XYZ file of C-alpha atoms in Angstrom:
573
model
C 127.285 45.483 144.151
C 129.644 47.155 146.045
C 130.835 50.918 146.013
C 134.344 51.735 144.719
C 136.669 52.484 147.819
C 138.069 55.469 148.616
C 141.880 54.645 147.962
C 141.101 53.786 144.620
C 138.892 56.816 143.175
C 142.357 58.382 145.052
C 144.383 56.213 142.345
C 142.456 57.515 139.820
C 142.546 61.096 140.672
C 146.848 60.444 140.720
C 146.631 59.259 137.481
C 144.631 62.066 136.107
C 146.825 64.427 137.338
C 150.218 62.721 135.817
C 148.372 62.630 132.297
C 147.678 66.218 132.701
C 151.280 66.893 133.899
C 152.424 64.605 130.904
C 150.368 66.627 128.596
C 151.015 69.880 129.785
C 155.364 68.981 129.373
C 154.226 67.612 125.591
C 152.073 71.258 124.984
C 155.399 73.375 126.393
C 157.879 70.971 124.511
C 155.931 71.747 121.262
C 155.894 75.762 122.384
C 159.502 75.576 122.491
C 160.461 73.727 119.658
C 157.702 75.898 117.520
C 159.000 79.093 118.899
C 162.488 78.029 118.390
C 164.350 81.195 116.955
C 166.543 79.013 114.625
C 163.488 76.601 113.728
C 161.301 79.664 113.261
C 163.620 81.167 110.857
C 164.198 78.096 109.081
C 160.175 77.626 108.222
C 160.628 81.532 106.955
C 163.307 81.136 104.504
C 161.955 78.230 103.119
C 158.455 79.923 102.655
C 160.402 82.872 101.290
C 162.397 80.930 98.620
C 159.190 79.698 97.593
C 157.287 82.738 97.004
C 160.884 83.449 95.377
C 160.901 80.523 93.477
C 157.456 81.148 92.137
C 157.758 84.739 91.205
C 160.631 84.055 88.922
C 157.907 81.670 86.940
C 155.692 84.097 86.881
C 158.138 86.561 85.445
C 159.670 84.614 82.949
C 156.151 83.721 81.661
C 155.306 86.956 81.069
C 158.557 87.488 79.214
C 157.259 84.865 76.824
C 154.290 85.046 76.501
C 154.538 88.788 76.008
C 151.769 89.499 72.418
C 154.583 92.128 71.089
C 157.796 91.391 72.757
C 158.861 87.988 74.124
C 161.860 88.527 75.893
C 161.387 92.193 77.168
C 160.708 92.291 80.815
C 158.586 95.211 82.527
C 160.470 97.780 84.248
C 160.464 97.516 88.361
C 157.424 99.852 90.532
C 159.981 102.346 91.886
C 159.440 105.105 94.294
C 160.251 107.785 92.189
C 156.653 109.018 91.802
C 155.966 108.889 95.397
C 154.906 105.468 95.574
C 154.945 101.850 95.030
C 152.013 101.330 93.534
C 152.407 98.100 91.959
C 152.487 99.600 88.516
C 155.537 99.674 85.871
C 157.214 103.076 85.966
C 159.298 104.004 82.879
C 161.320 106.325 82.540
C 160.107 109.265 79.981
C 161.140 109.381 76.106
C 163.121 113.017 77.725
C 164.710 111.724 80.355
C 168.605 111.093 80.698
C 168.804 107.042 81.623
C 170.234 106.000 85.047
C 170.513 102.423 85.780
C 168.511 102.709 89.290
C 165.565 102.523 86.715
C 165.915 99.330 86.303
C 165.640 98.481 90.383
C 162.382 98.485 92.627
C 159.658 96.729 93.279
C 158.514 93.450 91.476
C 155.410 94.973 89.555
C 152.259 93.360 89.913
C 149.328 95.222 88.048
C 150.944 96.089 84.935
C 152.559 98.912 83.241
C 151.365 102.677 82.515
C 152.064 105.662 80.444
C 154.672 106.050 79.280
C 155.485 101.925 78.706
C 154.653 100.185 75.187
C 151.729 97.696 74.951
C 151.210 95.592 76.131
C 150.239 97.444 79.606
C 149.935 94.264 81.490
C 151.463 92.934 84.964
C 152.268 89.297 86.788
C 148.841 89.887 88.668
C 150.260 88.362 91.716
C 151.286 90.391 94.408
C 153.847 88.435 95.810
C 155.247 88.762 99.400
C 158.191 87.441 101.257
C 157.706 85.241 104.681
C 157.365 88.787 106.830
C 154.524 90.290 104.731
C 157.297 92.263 102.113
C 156.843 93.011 98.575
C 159.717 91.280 96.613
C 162.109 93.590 95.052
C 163.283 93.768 91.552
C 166.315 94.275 89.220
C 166.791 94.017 85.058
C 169.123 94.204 82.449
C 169.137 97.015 80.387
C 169.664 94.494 77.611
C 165.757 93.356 78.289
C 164.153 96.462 78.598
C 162.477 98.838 75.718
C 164.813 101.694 75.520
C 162.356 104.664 76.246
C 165.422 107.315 75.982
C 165.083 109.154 72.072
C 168.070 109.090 70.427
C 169.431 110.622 67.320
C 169.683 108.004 63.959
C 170.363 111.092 61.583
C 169.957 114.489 61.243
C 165.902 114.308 61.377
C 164.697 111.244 62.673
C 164.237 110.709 66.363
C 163.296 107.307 67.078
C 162.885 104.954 70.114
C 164.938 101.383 70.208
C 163.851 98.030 71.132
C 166.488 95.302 72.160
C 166.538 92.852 69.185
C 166.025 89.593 71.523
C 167.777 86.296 69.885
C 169.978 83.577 70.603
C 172.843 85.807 69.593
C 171.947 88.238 73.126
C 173.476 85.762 75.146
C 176.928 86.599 74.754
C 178.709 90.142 75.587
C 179.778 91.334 72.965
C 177.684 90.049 70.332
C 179.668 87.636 68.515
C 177.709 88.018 65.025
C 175.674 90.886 65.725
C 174.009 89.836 61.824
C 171.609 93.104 62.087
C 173.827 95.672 62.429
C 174.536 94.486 58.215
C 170.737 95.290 57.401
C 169.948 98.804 56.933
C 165.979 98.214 57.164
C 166.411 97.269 60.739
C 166.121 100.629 62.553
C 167.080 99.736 66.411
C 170.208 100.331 68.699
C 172.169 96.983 68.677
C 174.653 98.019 71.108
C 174.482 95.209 73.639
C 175.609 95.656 77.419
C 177.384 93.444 79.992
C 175.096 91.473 81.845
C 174.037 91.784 85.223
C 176.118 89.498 87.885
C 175.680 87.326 91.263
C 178.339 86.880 94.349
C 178.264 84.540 96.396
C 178.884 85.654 100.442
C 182.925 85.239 99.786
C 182.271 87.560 96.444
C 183.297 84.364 94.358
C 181.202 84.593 91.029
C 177.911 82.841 90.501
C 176.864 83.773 87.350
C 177.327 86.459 84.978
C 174.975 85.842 82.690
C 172.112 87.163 84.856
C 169.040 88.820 83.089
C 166.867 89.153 86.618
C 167.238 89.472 89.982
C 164.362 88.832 92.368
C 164.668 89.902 96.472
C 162.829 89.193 99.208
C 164.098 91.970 102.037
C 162.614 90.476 104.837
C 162.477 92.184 108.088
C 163.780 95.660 109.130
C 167.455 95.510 110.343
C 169.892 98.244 112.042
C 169.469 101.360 110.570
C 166.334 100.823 108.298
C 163.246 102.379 108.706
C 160.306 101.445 106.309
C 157.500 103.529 108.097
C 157.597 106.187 105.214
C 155.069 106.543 102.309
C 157.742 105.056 99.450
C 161.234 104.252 101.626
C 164.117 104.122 99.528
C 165.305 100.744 98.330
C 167.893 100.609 100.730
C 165.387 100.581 103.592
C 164.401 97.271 101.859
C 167.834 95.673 100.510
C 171.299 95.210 102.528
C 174.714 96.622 102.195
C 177.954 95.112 104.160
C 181.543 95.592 103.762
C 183.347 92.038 103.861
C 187.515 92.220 103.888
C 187.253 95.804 102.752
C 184.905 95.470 99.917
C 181.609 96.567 99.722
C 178.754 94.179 98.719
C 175.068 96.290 98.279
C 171.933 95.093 96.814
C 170.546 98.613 96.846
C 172.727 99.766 94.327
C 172.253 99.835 91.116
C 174.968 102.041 89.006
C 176.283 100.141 86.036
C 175.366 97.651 83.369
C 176.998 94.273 85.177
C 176.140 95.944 88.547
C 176.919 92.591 91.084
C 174.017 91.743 93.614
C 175.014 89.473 96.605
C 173.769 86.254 98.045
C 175.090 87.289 101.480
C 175.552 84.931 104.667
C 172.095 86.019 107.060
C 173.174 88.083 109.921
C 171.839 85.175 112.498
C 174.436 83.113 111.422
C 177.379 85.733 111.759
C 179.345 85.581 114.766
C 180.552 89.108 116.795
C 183.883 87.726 116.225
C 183.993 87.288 112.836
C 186.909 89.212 111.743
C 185.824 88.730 107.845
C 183.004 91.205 108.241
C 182.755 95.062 109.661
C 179.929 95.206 112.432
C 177.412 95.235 113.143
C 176.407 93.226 110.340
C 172.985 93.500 109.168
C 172.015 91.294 106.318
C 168.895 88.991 105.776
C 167.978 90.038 101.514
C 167.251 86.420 99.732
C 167.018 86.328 96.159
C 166.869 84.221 93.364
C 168.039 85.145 89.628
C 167.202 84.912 85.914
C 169.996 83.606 83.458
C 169.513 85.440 80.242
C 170.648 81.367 78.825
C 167.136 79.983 80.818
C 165.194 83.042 79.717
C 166.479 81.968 75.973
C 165.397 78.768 75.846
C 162.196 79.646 76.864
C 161.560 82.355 74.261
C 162.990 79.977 71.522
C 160.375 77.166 72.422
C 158.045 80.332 72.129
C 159.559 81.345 68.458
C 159.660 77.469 67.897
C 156.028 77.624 68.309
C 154.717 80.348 66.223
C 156.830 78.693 63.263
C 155.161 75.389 64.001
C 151.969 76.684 63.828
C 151.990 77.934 60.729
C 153.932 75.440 58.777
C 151.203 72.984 59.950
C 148.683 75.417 58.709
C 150.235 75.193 55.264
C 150.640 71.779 54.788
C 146.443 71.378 56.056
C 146.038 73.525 53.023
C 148.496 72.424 50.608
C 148.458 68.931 51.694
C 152.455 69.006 52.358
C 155.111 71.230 54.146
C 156.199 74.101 52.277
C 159.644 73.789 50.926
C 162.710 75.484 52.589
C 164.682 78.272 51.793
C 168.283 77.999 51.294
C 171.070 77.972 54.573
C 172.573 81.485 54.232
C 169.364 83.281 53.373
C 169.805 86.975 54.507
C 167.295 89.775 55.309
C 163.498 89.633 53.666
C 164.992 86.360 51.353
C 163.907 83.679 53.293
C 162.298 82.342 50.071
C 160.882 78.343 49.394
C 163.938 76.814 47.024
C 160.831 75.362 45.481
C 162.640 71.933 45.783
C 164.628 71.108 48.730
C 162.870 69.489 51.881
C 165.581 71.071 54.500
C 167.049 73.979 54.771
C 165.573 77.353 56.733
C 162.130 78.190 57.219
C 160.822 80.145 54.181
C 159.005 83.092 56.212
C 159.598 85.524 53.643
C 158.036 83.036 50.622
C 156.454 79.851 50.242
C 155.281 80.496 47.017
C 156.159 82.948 43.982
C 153.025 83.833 41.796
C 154.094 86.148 38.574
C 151.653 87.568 36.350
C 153.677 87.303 32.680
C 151.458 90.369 31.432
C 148.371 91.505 31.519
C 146.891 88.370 29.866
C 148.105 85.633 32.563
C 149.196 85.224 36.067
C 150.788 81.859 37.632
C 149.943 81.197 41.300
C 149.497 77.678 42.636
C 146.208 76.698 44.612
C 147.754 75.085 47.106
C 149.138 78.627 49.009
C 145.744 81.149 47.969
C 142.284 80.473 48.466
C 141.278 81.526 45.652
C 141.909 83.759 42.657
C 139.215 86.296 41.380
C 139.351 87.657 37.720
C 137.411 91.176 37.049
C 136.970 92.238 34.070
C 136.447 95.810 32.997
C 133.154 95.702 31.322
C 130.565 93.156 30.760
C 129.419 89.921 32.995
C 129.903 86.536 33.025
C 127.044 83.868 31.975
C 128.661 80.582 32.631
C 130.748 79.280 34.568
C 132.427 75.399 34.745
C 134.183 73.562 37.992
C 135.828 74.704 40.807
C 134.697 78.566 39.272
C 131.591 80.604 40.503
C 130.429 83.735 38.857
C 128.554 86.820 39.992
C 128.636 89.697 37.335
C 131.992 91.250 36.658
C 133.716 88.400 38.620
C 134.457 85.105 37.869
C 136.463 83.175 41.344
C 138.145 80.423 41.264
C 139.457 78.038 43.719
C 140.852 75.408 41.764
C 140.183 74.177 38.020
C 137.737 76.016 36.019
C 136.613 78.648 34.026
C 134.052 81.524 33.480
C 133.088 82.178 30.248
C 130.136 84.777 27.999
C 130.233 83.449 24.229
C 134.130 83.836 23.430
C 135.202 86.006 25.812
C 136.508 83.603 28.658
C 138.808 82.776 31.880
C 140.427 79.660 32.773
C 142.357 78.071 35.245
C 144.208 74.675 35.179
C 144.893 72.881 38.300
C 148.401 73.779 38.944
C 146.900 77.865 39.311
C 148.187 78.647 35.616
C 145.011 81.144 34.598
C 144.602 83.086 31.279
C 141.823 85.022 29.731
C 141.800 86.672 26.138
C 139.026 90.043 27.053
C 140.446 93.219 26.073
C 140.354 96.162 27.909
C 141.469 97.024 31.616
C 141.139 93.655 33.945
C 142.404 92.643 37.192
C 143.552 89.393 38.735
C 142.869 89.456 42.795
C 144.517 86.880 44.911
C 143.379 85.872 48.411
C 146.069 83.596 50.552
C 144.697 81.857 53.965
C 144.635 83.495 57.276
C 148.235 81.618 58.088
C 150.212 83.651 55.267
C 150.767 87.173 54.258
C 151.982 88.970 51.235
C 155.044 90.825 49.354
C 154.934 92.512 46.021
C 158.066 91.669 44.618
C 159.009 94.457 42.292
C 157.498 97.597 41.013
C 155.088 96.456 38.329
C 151.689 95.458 37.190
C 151.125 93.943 40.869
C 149.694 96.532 43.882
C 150.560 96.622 47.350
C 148.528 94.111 49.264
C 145.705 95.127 51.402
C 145.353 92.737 53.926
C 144.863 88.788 52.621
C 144.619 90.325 49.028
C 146.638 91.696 46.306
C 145.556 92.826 42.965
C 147.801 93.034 39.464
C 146.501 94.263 36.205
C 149.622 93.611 34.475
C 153.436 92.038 34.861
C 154.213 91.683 38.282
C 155.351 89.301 40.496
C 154.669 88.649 44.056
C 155.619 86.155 47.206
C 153.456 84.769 49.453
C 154.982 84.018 53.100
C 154.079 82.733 56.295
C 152.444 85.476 58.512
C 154.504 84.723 62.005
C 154.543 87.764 64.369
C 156.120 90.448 64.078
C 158.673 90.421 66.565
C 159.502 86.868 65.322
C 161.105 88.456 61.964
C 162.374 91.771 63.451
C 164.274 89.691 66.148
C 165.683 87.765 63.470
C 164.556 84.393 64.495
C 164.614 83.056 61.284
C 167.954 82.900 61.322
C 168.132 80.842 64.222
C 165.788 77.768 62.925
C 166.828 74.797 60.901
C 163.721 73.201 59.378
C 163.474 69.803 57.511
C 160.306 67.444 56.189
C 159.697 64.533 54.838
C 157.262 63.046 52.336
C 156.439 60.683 54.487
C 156.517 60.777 58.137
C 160.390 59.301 57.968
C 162.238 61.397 60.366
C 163.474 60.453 64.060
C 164.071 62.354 66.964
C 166.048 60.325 69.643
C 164.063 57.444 69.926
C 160.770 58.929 68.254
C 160.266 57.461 64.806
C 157.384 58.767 62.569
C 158.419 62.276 62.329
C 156.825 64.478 59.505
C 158.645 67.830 60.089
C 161.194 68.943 62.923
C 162.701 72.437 63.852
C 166.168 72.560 65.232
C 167.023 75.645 67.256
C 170.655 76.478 66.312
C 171.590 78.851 68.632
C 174.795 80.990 68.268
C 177.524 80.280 66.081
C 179.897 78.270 67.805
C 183.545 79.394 67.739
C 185.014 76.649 69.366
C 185.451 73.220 67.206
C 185.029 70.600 67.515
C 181.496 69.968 67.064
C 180.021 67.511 64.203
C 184.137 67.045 63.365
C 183.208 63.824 61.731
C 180.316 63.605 59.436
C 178.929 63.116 55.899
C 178.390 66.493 54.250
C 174.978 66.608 52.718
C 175.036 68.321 49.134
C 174.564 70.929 48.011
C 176.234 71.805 51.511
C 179.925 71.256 51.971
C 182.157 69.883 54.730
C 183.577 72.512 57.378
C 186.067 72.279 59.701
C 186.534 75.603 61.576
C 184.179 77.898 63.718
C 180.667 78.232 62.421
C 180.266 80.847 59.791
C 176.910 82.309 59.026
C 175.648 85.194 56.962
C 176.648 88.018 56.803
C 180.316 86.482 57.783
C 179.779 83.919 55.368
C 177.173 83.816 52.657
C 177.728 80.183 51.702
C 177.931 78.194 54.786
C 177.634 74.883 55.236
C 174.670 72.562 57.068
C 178.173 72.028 59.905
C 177.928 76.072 60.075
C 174.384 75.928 62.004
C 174.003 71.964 63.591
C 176.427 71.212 66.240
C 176.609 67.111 66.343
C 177.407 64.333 63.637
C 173.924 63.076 64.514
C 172.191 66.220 62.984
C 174.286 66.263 60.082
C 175.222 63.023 58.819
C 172.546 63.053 56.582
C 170.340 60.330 57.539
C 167.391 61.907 59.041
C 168.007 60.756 62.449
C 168.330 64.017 64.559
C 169.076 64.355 68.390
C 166.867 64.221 71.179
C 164.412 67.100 72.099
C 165.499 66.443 75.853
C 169.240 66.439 74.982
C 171.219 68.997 76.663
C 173.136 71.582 75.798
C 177.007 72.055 76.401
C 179.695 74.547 75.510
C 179.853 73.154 72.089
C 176.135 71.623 71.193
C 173.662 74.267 71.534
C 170.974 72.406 69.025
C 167.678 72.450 70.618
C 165.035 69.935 68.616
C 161.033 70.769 68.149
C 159.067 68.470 66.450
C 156.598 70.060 64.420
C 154.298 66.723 63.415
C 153.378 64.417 64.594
């Protein structure tokens, strides 16, 4: 074999040295391109509106799924305290409210004294593409109002916003609360907060939130101190004479910017006053997304325990009347549609001291005490131990003549003399309301007791905040026997909620349909209680389809427009 020749281990060394000189022009093309300033800022923002993107989830979730108060949002981590410390800092119950309260930092850990339970944060710290914090601003009309204020001459009491469909607007168009005197809260409602665009052309001013990222230091800032104010963060330029700031924060529909970056603003651009410093992104909160969230939230909690009721009682509970104020959302006892009967599904009256009516299908069971003496048999759905005799259904205790009895429909009697007591215990799902002074205590948790006449209701236990934010106002509800309904093209339907937002002033909506009795036809703006005590089904659903009367109801994915604001839940299947 012979050896390779000189010239060509020459050849090869050439072409070695091209592929390295190839590579080495690839390796400085890709240095260039990466370290492009335009490119490099590009791969930035879009990181940014990311983290943006995804701290606006997080905050709306903890708006909703908020234990006490779905809709609230935290107050912002300012730097009135000396730091940002990732905590909620309200202001104190003696303190005279400014609206830079409601500005800082995006909170992260949670919220401390003095802010309500629950004292919990986003538990994400999240940071723009140059390593900042993201900044924060709220709407006084979605924050606890921490401020005491005076509701008469002795009471001193602070306000929550009452959060419902009807907070959308400015000014409330049926503000339906300020009519019931049991609601103690301020429902003055405030402008929103707004969004420019770079020209100062109106984006939206609905705006509940406003989430920044500052990104770097520009001209003039300097965030080396221990808590920089927020305008070492956020920008401020004059454009044609007018001022456009998101570090200020001074009034109720205060206007925060999404401003042109300063990399893309030529010297010579006679629109702006230089040097022009401006790199804030942000993204924003309608209070009309925020809504829609909370009322699949509200939609929820109703759902639940309308499905508990019918696993108990075998069917849906029947609905209380359209127009039902204040603490009278009571079951008609007959109608399958209508609103959902929070306040009572069932009305149990003791007649005197002798009898008491109270269907099985909404307690668990009924206990009868008597006075003195035991009980030594006992027959059915009836157990005995001593003094008591409980029943959950049909039955009866009895000791010679002395006895207790119960039918099936709850009807029980006994004919003992003396001082006795009927207890009734109701399911985890409901809750109870003595009716009227009488024979009938106040109920102590699942249980009431009455020794004489008396009647009480038995409700559906929904949260709190779901009845002192009025959301049963804002819920059509309708079942059927059998599963009959349809909602767009799903047949099968046993029971269906339909969100009906605000009152619509502006026909037409459903201007053509068959009025469903005992509801009448209704041909101008929507009229509800307390405007009008008799409305109509037309006076809370917004399309012929969800009120033409033959259980065919719009889709739960059908959008809403200036006149249709229905929003459809099915509740079962």
């Amino acid at each position: 074999m012979q050896k390779p020749t000189k010239p060509l281990q020459k050849q090869k060394g050439a072409a070695l040295i091209l592929m390295a000189f190839i590579i080495g022009l690839a390796v400085i093309a890709y240095l260039l391109h990466a370290l492009d300033p335009q490119r490099l800022r590009l791969v930035q923002d879009k990181k940014t509106m990311q983290t943006l993107n995804e701290a606006k989830q997080a905050l709306v979730a903890w708006s909703v799924s908020n234990s006490l108060h779905p809709g609230q949002l935290p107050f912002p981590d300012r730097n009135l305290d000396g730091n940002y410390d990732g905590n909620s800092d309200c202001n104190s119950p003696v303190s005279t409210f400014v609206y830079s309260f409601l500005i800082g930092q995006l909170p992260i850990f949670g919220q401390t004294n003095p802010c309500i339970s629950p004292q919990v944060g986003l538990a994400e710290n999240f940071k723009d593409a140059q390593g900042n914090r993201l900044f924060y601003a709220v709407s006084r009309n979605l924050t606890h109002k921490y401020e005491n204020f005076y509701e008469d001459a002795t009471a001193v009491i602070s306000r929550e916003p009452v959060i419902n469909p009807d907070i959308t607007k400015y000014p409330l168009l049926n503000p339906n609360y300020n009519n019931y005197p049991d609601i103690k809260v301020d429902v003055k409602s405030y402008p929103w907060l707004r969004v420019v665009d770079a020209n100062g052309t109106l984006v939206s001013d609905k705006v509940a939130a406003v989430i920044f990222a500052p990104g770097n230091a520009l001209g003039g800032q300097n965030r080396t101190g221990v808590a920089p104010n927020i305008g070492q963060y956020l920008d401020t330029f004059v454009m044609s004479g007018t001022i456009f700031s998101n570090a200020i924060y001074t009034q109720p529909n205060q206007a925060f910017v999404i401003g042109q970056d300063g990399s893309t603003v030529k010297s010579d651009d006679t629109r702006f006053v230089h040097p022009y410093n401006f790199n804030d992104k942000l993204v924003y909160i309608t209070i009309d997304e925020l809504m829609d969230a909370v009322g699949r939230r509200a939609a929820y909690e109703a759902s639940s325990v309308l499905n508990q009721y019918k696993a108990k009682a075998g069917h849906y509970p029947y609905a209380a009347p359209l127009g039902a104020v204040l603490a009278n959302h009571v079951s008609s006892g007959v109608m399958q549609s209508g609103l959902v009967p929070v306040d009572g599904t069932d009305i149990c009256t003791c007649a005197s001291q002798l009898s008491c009516s109270c269907s099985f299908d909404a307690i668990t069971q009924v206990t009868f005490t008597r006075g003195s003496g035991t009980w030594t048999s006992r027959t059915e759905a009836c157990t005995r131990y001593s003094a008591n005799c409980n029943c959950v259904g049909k039955g009866s205790c009895s000791n010679g003549a002395e006895n207790f009895t119960c039918d099936s429909a709850g009807n029980c009697s006994h004919n003992l003399s003396g001082s006795n007591s009927f207890t009734y215990t109701v399911p985890g799902y409901a809750n109870l309301r003595k009716l009227v002074v009488s024979g009938c205590a106040s109920p102590v948790g699942k249980q009431i007791t009455c020794d004489d006449a008396g009647q009480f209701a038995i409700g559906l236990d929904v949260p709190s905040w779901f009845t002192s934010n009025l959301w049963q106002d804002y819920f059509y509800y309708e079942w059927s026997s059998t599963p009959s309904l349809q909602v767009g093209g799903k047949t099968g339907v046993n029971a269906i909620l339909i969100g009906v937002g605000q009152a619509i002033t502006s026909p037409p909506y459903a201007s053509k349909y068959i009025p469903v009795a005992p509801y009448v036809a209704s041909t101008g703006p929507q009229g509800r209680p307390p405007v009008n005590l008799s409305p109509s089904l037309s006076d809370y659903l917004d399309s012929v389809e969800n009120t033409n009367g033959d259980n065919i109801f719009g889709a739960t994915t059908q959008q809403k427009t200036s006149n249709y604001n229905d929003q459809t839940f099915i509740v079962s299947p």
